Short mmCIF file of C-alpha atoms in Angstrom, two decimals:
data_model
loop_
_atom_site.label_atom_id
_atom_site.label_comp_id
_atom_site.label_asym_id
_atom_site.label_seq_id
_atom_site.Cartn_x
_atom_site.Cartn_y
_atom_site.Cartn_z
CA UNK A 1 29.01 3.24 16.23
CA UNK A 2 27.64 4.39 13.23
CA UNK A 3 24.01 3.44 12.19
CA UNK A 4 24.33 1.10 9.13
CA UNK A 5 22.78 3.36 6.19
CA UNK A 6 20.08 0.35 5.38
CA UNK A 7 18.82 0.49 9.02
CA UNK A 8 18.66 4.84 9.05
CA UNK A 9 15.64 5.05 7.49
CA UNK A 10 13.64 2.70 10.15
CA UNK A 11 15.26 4.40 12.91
CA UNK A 12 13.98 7.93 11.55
CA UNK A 13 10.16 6.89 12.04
CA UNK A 14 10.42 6.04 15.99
CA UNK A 15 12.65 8.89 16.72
CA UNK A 16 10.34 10.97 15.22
CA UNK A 17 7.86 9.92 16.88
CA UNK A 18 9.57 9.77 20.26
CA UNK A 19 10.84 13.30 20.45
CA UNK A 20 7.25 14.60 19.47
CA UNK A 21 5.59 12.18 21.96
CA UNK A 22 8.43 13.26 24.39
CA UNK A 23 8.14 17.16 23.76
CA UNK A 24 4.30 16.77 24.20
CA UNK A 25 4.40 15.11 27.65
CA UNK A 26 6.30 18.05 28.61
CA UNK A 27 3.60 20.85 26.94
CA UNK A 28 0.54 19.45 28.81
CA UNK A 29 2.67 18.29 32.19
CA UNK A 30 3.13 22.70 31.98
CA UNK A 31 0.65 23.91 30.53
CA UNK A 32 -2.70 21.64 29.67
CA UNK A 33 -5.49 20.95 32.66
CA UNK A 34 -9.12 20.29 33.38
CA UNK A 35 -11.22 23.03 34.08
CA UNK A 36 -12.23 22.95 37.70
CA UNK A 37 -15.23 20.41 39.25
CA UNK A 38 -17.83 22.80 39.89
CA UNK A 39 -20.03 22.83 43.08
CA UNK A 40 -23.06 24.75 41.79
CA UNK A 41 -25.83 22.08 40.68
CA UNK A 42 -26.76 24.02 37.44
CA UNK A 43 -23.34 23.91 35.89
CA UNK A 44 -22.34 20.16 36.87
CA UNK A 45 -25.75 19.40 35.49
CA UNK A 46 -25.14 21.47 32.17
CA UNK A 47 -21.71 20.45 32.06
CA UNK A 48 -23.62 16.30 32.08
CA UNK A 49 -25.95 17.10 29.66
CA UNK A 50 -22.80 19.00 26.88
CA UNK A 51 -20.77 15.68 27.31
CA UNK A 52 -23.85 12.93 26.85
CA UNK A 53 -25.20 15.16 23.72
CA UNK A 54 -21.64 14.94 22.38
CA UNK A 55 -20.05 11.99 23.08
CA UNK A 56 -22.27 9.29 21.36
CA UNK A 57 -21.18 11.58 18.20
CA UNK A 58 -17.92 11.63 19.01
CA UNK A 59 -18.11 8.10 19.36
CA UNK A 60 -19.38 7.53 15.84
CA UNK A 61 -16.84 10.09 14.10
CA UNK A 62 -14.01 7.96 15.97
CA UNK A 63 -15.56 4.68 14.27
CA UNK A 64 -15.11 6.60 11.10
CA UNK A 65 -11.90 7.49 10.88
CA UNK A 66 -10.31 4.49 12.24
CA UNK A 67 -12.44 1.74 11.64
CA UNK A 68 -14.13 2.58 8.09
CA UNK A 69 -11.77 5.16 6.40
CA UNK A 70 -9.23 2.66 7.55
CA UNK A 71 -10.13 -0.11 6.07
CA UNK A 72 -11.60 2.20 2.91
CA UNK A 73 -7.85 2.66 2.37
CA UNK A 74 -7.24 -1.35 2.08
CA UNK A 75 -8.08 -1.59 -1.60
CA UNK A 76 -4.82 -2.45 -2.85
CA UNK A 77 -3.95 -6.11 -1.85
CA UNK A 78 -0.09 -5.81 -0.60
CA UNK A 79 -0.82 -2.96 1.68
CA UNK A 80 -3.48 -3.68 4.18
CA UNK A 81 -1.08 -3.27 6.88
CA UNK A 82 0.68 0.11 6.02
CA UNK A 83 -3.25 1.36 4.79
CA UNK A 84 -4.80 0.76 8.48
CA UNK A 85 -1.83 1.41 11.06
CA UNK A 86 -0.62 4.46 9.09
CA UNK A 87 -4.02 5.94 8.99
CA UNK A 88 -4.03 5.13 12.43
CA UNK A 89 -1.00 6.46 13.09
CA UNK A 90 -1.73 9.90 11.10
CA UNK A 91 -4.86 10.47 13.26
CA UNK A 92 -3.53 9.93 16.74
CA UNK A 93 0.05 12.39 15.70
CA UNK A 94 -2.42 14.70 14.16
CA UNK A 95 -5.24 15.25 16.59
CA UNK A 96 -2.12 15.88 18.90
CA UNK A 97 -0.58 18.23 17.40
CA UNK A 98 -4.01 19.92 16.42
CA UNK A 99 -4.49 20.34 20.34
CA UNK A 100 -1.21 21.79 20.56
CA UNK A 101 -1.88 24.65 18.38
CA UNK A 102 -4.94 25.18 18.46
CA UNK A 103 -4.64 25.57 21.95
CA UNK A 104 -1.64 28.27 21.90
CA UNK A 105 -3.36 30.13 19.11
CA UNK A 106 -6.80 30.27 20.73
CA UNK A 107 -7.29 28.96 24.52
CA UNK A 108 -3.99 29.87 26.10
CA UNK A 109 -5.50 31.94 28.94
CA UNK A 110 -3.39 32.47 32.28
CA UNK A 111 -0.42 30.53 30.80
CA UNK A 112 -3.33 27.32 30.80
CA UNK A 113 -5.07 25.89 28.30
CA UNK A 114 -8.17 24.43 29.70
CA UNK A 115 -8.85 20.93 27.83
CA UNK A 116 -12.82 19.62 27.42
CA UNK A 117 -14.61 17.66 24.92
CA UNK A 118 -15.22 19.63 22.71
CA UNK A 119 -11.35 20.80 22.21
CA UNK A 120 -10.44 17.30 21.53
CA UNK A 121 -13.62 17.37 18.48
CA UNK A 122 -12.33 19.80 16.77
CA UNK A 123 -8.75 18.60 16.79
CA UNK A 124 -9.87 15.38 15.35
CA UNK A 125 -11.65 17.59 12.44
CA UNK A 126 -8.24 18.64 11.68
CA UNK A 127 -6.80 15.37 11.84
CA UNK A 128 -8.83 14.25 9.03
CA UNK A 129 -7.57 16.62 6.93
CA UNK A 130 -4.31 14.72 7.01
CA UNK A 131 -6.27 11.63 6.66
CA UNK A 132 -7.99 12.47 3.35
CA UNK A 133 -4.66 14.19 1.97
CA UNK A 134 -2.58 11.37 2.18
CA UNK A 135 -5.03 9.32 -0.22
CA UNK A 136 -3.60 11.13 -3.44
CA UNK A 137 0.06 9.41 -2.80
CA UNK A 138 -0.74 6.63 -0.55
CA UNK A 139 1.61 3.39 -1.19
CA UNK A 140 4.43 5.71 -2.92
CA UNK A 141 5.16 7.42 0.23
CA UNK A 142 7.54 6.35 3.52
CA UNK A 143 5.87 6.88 6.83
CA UNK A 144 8.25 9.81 7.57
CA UNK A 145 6.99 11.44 4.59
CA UNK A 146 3.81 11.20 5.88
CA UNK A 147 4.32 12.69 9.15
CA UNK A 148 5.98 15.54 7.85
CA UNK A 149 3.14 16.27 5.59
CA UNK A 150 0.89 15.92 8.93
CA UNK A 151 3.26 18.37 10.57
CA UNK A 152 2.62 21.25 7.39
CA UNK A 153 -0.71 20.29 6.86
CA UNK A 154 -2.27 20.83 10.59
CA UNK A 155 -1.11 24.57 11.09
CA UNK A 156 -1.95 25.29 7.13
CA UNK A 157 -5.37 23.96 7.54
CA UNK A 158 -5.79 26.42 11.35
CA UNK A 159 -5.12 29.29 9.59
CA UNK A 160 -6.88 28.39 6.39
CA UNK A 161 -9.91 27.66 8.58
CA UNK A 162 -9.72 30.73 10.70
CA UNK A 163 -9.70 33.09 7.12
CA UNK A 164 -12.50 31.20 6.23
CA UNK A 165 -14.80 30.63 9.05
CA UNK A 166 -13.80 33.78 11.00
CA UNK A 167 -12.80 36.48 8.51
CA UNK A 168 -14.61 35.71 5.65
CA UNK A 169 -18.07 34.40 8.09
CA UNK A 170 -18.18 31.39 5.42
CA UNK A 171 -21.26 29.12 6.74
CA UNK A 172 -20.25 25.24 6.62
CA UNK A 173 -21.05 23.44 9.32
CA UNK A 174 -20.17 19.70 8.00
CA UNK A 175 -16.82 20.90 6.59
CA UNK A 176 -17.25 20.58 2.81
CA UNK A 177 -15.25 23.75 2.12
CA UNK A 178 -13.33 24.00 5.11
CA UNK A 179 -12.39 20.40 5.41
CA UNK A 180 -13.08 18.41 2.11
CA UNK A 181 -12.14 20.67 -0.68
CA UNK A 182 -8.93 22.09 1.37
CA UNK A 183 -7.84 18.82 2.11
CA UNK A 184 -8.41 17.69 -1.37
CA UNK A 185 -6.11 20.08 -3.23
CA UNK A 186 -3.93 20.05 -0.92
CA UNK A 187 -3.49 16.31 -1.36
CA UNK A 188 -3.09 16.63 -5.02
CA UNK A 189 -0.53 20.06 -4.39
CA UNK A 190 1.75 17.60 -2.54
CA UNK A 191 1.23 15.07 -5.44
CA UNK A 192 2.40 16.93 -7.97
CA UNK A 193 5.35 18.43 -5.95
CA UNK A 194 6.36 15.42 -5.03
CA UNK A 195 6.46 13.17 -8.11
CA UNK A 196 6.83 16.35 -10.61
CA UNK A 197 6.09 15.54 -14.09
CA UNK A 198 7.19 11.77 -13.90
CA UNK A 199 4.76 9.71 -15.44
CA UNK A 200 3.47 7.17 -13.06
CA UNK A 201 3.41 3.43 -14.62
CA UNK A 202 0.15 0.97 -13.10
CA UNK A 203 2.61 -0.83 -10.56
CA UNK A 204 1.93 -4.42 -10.46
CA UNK A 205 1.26 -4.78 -6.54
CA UNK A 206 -1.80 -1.56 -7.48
CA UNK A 207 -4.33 -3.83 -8.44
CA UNK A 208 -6.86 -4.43 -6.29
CA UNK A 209 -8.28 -7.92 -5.76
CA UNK A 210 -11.61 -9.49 -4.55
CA UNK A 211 -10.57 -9.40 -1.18
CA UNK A 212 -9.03 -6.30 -0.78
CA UNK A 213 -12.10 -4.62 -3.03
CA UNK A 214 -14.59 -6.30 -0.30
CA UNK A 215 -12.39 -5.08 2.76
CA UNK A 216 -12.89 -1.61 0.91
CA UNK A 217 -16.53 -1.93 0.28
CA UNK A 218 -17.28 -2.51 4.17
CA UNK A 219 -14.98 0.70 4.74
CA UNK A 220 -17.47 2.18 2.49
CA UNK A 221 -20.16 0.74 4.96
CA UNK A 222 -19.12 1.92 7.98
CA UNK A 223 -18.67 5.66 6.94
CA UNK A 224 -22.27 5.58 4.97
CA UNK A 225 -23.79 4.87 8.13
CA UNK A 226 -21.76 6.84 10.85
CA UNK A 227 -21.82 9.99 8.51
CA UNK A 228 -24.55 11.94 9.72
CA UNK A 229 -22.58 12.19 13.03
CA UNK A 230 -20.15 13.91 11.30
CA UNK A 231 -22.00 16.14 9.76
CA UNK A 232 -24.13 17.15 12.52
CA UNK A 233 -22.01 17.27 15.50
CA UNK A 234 -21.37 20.93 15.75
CA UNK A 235 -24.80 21.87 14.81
CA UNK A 236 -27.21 23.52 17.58
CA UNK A 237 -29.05 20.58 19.41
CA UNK A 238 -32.45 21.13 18.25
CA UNK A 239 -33.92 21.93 15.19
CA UNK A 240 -30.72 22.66 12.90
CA UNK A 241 -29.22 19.18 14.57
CA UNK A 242 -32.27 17.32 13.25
CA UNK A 243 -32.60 18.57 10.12
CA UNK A 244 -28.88 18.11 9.48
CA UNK A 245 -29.09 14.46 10.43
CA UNK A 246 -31.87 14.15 7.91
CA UNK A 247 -30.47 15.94 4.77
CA UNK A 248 -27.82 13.94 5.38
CA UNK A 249 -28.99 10.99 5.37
CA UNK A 250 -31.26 11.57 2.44
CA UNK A 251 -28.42 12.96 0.49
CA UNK A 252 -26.14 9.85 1.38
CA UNK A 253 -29.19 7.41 0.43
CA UNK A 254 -29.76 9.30 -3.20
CA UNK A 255 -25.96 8.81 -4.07
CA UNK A 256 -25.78 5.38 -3.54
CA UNK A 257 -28.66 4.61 -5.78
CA UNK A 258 -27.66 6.95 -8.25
CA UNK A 259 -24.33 5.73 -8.16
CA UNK A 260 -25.59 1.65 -9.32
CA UNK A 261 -27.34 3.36 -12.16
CA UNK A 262 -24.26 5.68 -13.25
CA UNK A 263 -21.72 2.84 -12.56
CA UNK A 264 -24.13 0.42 -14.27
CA UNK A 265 -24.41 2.43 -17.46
CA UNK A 266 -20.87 3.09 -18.17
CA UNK A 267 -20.04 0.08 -18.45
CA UNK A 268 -20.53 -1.54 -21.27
CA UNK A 269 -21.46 -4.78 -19.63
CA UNK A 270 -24.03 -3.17 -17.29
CA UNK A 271 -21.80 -4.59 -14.42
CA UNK A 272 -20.86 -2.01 -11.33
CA UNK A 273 -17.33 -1.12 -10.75
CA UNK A 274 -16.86 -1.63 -7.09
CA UNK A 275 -14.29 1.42 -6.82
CA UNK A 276 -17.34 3.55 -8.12
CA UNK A 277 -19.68 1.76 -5.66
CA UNK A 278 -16.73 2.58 -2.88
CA UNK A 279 -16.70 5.92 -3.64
CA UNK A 280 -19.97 7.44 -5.15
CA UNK A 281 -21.98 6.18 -2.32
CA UNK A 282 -20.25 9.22 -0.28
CA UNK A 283 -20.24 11.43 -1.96
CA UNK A 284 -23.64 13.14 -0.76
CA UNK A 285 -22.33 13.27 2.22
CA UNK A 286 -19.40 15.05 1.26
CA UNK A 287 -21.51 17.64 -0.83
CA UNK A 288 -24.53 18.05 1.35
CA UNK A 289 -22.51 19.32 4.85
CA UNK A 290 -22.17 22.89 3.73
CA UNK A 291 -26.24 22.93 3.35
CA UNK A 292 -27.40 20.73 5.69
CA UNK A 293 -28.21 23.24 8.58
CA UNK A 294 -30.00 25.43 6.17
CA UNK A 295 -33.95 25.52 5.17
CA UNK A 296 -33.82 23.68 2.71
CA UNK A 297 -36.46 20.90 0.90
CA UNK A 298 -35.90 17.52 1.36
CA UNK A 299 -35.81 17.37 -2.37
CA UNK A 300 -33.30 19.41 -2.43
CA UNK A 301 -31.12 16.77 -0.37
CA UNK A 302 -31.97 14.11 -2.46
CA UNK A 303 -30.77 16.39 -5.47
CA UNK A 304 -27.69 17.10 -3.89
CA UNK A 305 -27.01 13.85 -3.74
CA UNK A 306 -27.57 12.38 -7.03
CA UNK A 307 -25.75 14.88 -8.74
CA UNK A 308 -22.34 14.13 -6.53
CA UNK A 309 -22.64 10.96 -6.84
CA UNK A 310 -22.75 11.26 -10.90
CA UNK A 311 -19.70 13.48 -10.82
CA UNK A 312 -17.61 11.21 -8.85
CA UNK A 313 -18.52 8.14 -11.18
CA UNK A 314 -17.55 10.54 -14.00
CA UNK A 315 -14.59 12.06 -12.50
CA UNK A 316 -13.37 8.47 -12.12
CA UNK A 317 -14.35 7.40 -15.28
CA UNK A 318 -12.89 10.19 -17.48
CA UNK A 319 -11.31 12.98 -15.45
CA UNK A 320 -8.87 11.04 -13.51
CA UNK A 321 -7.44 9.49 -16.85
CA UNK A 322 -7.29 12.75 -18.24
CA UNK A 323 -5.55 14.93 -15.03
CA UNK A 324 -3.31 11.81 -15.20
CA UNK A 325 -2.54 11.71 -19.00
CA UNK A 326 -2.22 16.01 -19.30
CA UNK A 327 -1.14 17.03 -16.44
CA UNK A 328 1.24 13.81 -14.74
CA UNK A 329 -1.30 14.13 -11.75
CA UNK A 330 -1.26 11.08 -9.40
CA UNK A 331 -4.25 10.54 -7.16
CA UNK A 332 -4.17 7.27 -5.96
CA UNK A 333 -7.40 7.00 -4.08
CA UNK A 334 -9.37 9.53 -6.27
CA UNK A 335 -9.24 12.17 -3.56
CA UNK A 336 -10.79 14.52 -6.35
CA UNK A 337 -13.65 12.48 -7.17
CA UNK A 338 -15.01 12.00 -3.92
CA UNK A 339 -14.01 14.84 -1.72
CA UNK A 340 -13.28 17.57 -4.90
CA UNK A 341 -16.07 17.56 -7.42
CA UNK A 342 -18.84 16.99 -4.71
CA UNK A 343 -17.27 19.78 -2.53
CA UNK A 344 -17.02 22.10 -5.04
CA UNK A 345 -20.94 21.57 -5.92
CA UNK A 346 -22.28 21.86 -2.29
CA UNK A 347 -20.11 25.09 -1.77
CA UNK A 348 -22.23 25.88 -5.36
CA UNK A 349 -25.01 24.57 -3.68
CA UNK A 350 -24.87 26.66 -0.40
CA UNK A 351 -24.50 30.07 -2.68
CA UNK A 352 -27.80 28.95 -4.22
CA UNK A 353 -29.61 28.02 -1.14
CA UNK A 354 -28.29 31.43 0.28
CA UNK A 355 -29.89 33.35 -2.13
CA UNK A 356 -33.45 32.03 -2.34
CA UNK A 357 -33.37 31.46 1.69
CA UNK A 358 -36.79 32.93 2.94
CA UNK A 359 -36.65 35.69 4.60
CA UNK A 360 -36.74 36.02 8.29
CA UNK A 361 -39.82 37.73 9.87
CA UNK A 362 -39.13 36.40 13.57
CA UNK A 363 -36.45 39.11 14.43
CA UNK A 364 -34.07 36.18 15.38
CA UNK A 365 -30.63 36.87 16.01
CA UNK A 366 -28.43 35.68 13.19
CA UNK A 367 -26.37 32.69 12.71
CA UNK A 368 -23.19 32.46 15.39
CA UNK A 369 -20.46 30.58 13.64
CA UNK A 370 -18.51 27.97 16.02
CA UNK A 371 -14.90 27.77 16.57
CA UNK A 372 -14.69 24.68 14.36
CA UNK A 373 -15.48 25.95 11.06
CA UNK A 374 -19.41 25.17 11.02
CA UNK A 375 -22.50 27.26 11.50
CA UNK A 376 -23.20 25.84 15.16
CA UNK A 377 -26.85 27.81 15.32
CA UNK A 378 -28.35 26.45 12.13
CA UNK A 379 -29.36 28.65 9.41
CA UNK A 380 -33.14 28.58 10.09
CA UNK A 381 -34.76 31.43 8.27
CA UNK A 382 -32.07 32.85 5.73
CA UNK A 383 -31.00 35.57 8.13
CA UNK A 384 -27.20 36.93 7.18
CA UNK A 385 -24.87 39.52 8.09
CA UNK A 386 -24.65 43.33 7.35
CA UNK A 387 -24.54 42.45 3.50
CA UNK A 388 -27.38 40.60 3.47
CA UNK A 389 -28.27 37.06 1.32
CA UNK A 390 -25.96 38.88 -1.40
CA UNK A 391 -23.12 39.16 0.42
CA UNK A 392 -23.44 36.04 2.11
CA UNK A 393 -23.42 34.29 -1.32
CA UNK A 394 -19.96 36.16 -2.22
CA UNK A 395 -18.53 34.56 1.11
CA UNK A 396 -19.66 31.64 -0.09
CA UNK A 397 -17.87 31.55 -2.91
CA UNK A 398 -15.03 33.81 -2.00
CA UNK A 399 -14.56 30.52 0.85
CA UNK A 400 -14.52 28.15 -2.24
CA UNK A 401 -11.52 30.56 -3.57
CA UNK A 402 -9.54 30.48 -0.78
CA UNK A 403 -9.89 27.13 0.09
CA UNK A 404 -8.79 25.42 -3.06
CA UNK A 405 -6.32 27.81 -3.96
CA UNK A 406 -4.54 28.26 -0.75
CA UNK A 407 -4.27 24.59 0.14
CA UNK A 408 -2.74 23.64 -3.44
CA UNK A 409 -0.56 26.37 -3.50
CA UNK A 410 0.55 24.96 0.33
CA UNK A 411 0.72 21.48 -0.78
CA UNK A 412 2.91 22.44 -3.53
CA UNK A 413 5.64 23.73 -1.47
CA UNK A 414 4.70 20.81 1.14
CA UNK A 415 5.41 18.19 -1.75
CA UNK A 416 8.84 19.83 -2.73
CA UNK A 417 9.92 19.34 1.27
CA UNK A 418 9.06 15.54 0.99
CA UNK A 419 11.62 15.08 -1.75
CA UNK A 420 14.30 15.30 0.83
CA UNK A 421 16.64 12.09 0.83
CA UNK A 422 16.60 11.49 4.32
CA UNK A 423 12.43 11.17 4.30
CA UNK A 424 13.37 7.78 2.63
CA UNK A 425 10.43 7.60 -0.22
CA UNK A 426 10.44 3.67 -1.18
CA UNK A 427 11.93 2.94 -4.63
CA UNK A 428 9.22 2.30 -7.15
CA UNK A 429 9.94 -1.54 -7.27
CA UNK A 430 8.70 -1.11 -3.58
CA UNK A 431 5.61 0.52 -3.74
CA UNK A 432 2.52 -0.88 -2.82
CA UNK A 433 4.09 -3.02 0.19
CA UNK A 434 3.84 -4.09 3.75
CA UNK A 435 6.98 -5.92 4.18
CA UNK A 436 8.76 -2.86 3.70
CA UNK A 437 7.28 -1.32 6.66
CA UNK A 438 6.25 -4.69 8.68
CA UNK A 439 7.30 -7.87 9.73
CA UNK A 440 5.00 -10.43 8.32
CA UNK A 441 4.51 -13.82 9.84
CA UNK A 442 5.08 -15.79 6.84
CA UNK A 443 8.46 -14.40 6.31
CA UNK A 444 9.44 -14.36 9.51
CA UNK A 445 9.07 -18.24 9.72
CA UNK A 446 10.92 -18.50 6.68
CA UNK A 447 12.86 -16.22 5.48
CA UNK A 448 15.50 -16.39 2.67
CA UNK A 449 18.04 -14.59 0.81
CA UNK A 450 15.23 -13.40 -2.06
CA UNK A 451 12.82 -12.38 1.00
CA UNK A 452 10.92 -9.23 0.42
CA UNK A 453 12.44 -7.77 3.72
CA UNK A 454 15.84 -8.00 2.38
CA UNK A 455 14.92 -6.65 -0.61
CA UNK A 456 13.47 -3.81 0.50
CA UNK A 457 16.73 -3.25 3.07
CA UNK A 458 18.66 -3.35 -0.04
CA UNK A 459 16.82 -0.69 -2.02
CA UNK A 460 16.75 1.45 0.79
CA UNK A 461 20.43 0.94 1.42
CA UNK A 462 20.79 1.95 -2.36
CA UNK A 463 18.72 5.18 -2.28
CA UNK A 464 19.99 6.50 1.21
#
């Protein structure tokens, strides 16, 4: 019997899902173990101490992303539901798939891949990728959509990274280049692909309401405070690990502060805009991870993080009217103006510190990059590679380069895939709802024929 065309596009998300779930169980059934329980004393005790410096991180970066970037994403008042489970959802199918590749591309030894802690980290990095991406057309987009941009995004970012990290020896160990600004344009590539040069009208179900704002503003919460986790987690335990935590944090205090007095002074009522206060507040964090390894002032910090938090209270203000007026550009959440702007300036800032580093006169070794994307040994006295502080710089910025450009120029040609009929993108009368995607109580008890699950049927019968 043929699948009734208003019931296709429901049926797409679980098989989806199912086949990838079902494929998966297969990969690590063959080919994904545990590294063997060792006998030896010294490496069961160092093995101990990797997973109890790690884990309480880990823990925090997983309150993060589920718990406060979820409910960050619960500003607009109809879409709670769809904002939380399909960030959810994102970060669960990504960090799978992450593991997946990553571990063909770089631990497939012996026809195993050997699975640990820290394997499972660095997937989640590139699960929030997908996570911050998805803010530029979140409420316009169908849950398949989304999971197709997952699928493009996760192997884009793994090579992106790798050109970054390991050919161009870019130092970032919180992921403000290799995470933040890729993520970013990519976001706004698929954006533009996706909804072309159609003007987007303010849809009635957009604004946000007291509730929802509040719901937003304890997202907001959450991430201020588990952020230095984040940014510190691949650092070397020790000195670079402390001194991240506490740029960080620093940083993250100076832009919320400076964001009250921004947000306070442009309007002209001296009263804060809560999506400024959402936002701004961190946006330190975002700009500060490229530095926050390196010897740095504490002033410096602080800097860092007034001056991102008074670009993303401008870029709100004036830049997203204007990218949205000249160039069509739809960025829902204002990906630009908190992960964008502030990226771009710590990547400026990390050419800067770079160059007036001191100079090393311990004869340390210099800085090992980690797998992940991040300087894991801390930049502790300014000592580079063969090119010296110069060179570095160039990196620096030649990692800024590659970054935006290669991830908008990918998101682009991700966008134009999404257009495809059978990804089922919600009509425009649609947008902005959970009772497309959900079955809500209150309807469920009493439903009739002008219920907003029918309706939404019907325009999906109509577009398929």
């Amino acid at each position: 019997m043929a699948v009734p065309p208003s019931t296709y596009p429901r049926r797409l998300l679980p098989l989806f899902l199912g086949l990838f779930q079902a494929a998966l169980l297969v990969f690590f059934a063959l080919f994904v173990t545990y590294d063997e329980p060792s006998a030896q004393a010294e490496d069961t005790s160092l093995v101990a101490n990797q997973v109890y410096s790690t884990f309480p991180f880990f823990q925090d970066i997983q309150v993060m992303l589920v718990v406060g970037l979820g409910l960050l994403l619960t500003f607009l008042p109809r879409y709670g539901f769809s904002a939380l489970t399909h960030n959810f959802l994102l970060l669960n199918f990504s960090m799978q798939w992450a593991l997946v590749l990553q571990g063909l591309l770089q631990h497939f030894h012996h026809g195993q891949i050997h699975l640990d802690l820290h394997k499972l980290l660095i997937s989640e990095f590139a699960a929030v990728t997908v996570l911050i991406s998805v803010g530029a057309i979140l409420g316009r987009a169908s849950p398949c959509q989304l999971l197709v941009m997952a699928t493009c995004e996760i192997p884009i970012y793994l090579a992106s990274e790798w050109v970054i990290v390991t050919r161009l020896g870019v130092l970032d160990v919180g992921g403000t280049i290799t995470i933040h600004i890729f993520s970013c344009y990519f976001g706004l590539g698929v954006s533009k692909a996706l909804f072309r040069a159609t003007q987007q009208p303010l849809h009635p179900k957009e604004t946000p309401t007291p509730s929802s704002d509040l719901m937003s503003l304890v997202g907001t919460l959450i991430l201020w405070v588990f952020w230095p986790s984040f940014v510190a987690v691949l650092c070397q335990p020790g000195d670079a690990q402390h001194r991240a935590i506490l740029n960080t944090l620093l940083a993250m205090s100076a832009s919320a502060i400076t964001t009250v007095v921004a947000s306070s002074l442009l309007e002209r009522d001296g009263k804060l805009s809560l999506g400024h206060l959402q936002n701004g507040s961190l946006a330190g964090g975002v700009a500060i991870g490229v530095v926050a390894d390196m010897a740095m002032p504490p002033v410096a910090a602080l800097a860092l993080g007034s001056l991102s938090a008074v670009l993303c209270v401008l870029g709100f203000r004036f830049l997203t009217p204007l990218l949205g007026r000249k160039l069509t550009l739809l960025d829902q959440c204002g990906i630009h103006n908190l992960h964008g702007l502030p990226g771009i300036l710590g990547a400026a800032a990390s050419v800067l510190a770079v160059l007036v580093a001191p100079k090393d006169t311990s004869g340390s070794q210099p800085p090992q990059l980690s797998p992940a994307g991040g300087n894991a040994s801390g930049v502790l006295e300014g000592q580079w590679g063969p090119g010296g502080a110069g060179g570095q710089a160039l990196c620096q910025a030649a990692g800024l380069a590659v970054a935006a450009g290669g991830s908008l120029l990918a998101g682009l040609l991700t966008g134009a895939a999404l257009r495809l009929p059978c990804l089922a993108r919600p009509p425009e009368r649609l947008c902005f709802d959970d009772s497309l995607y959900f079955k809500i109580q209150d309807q469920a008890e009493s439903p009739g024929p002008d219920s907003s699950a029918e309706e939404g049927a019907l325009a999906l019968k109509e577009q398929v």
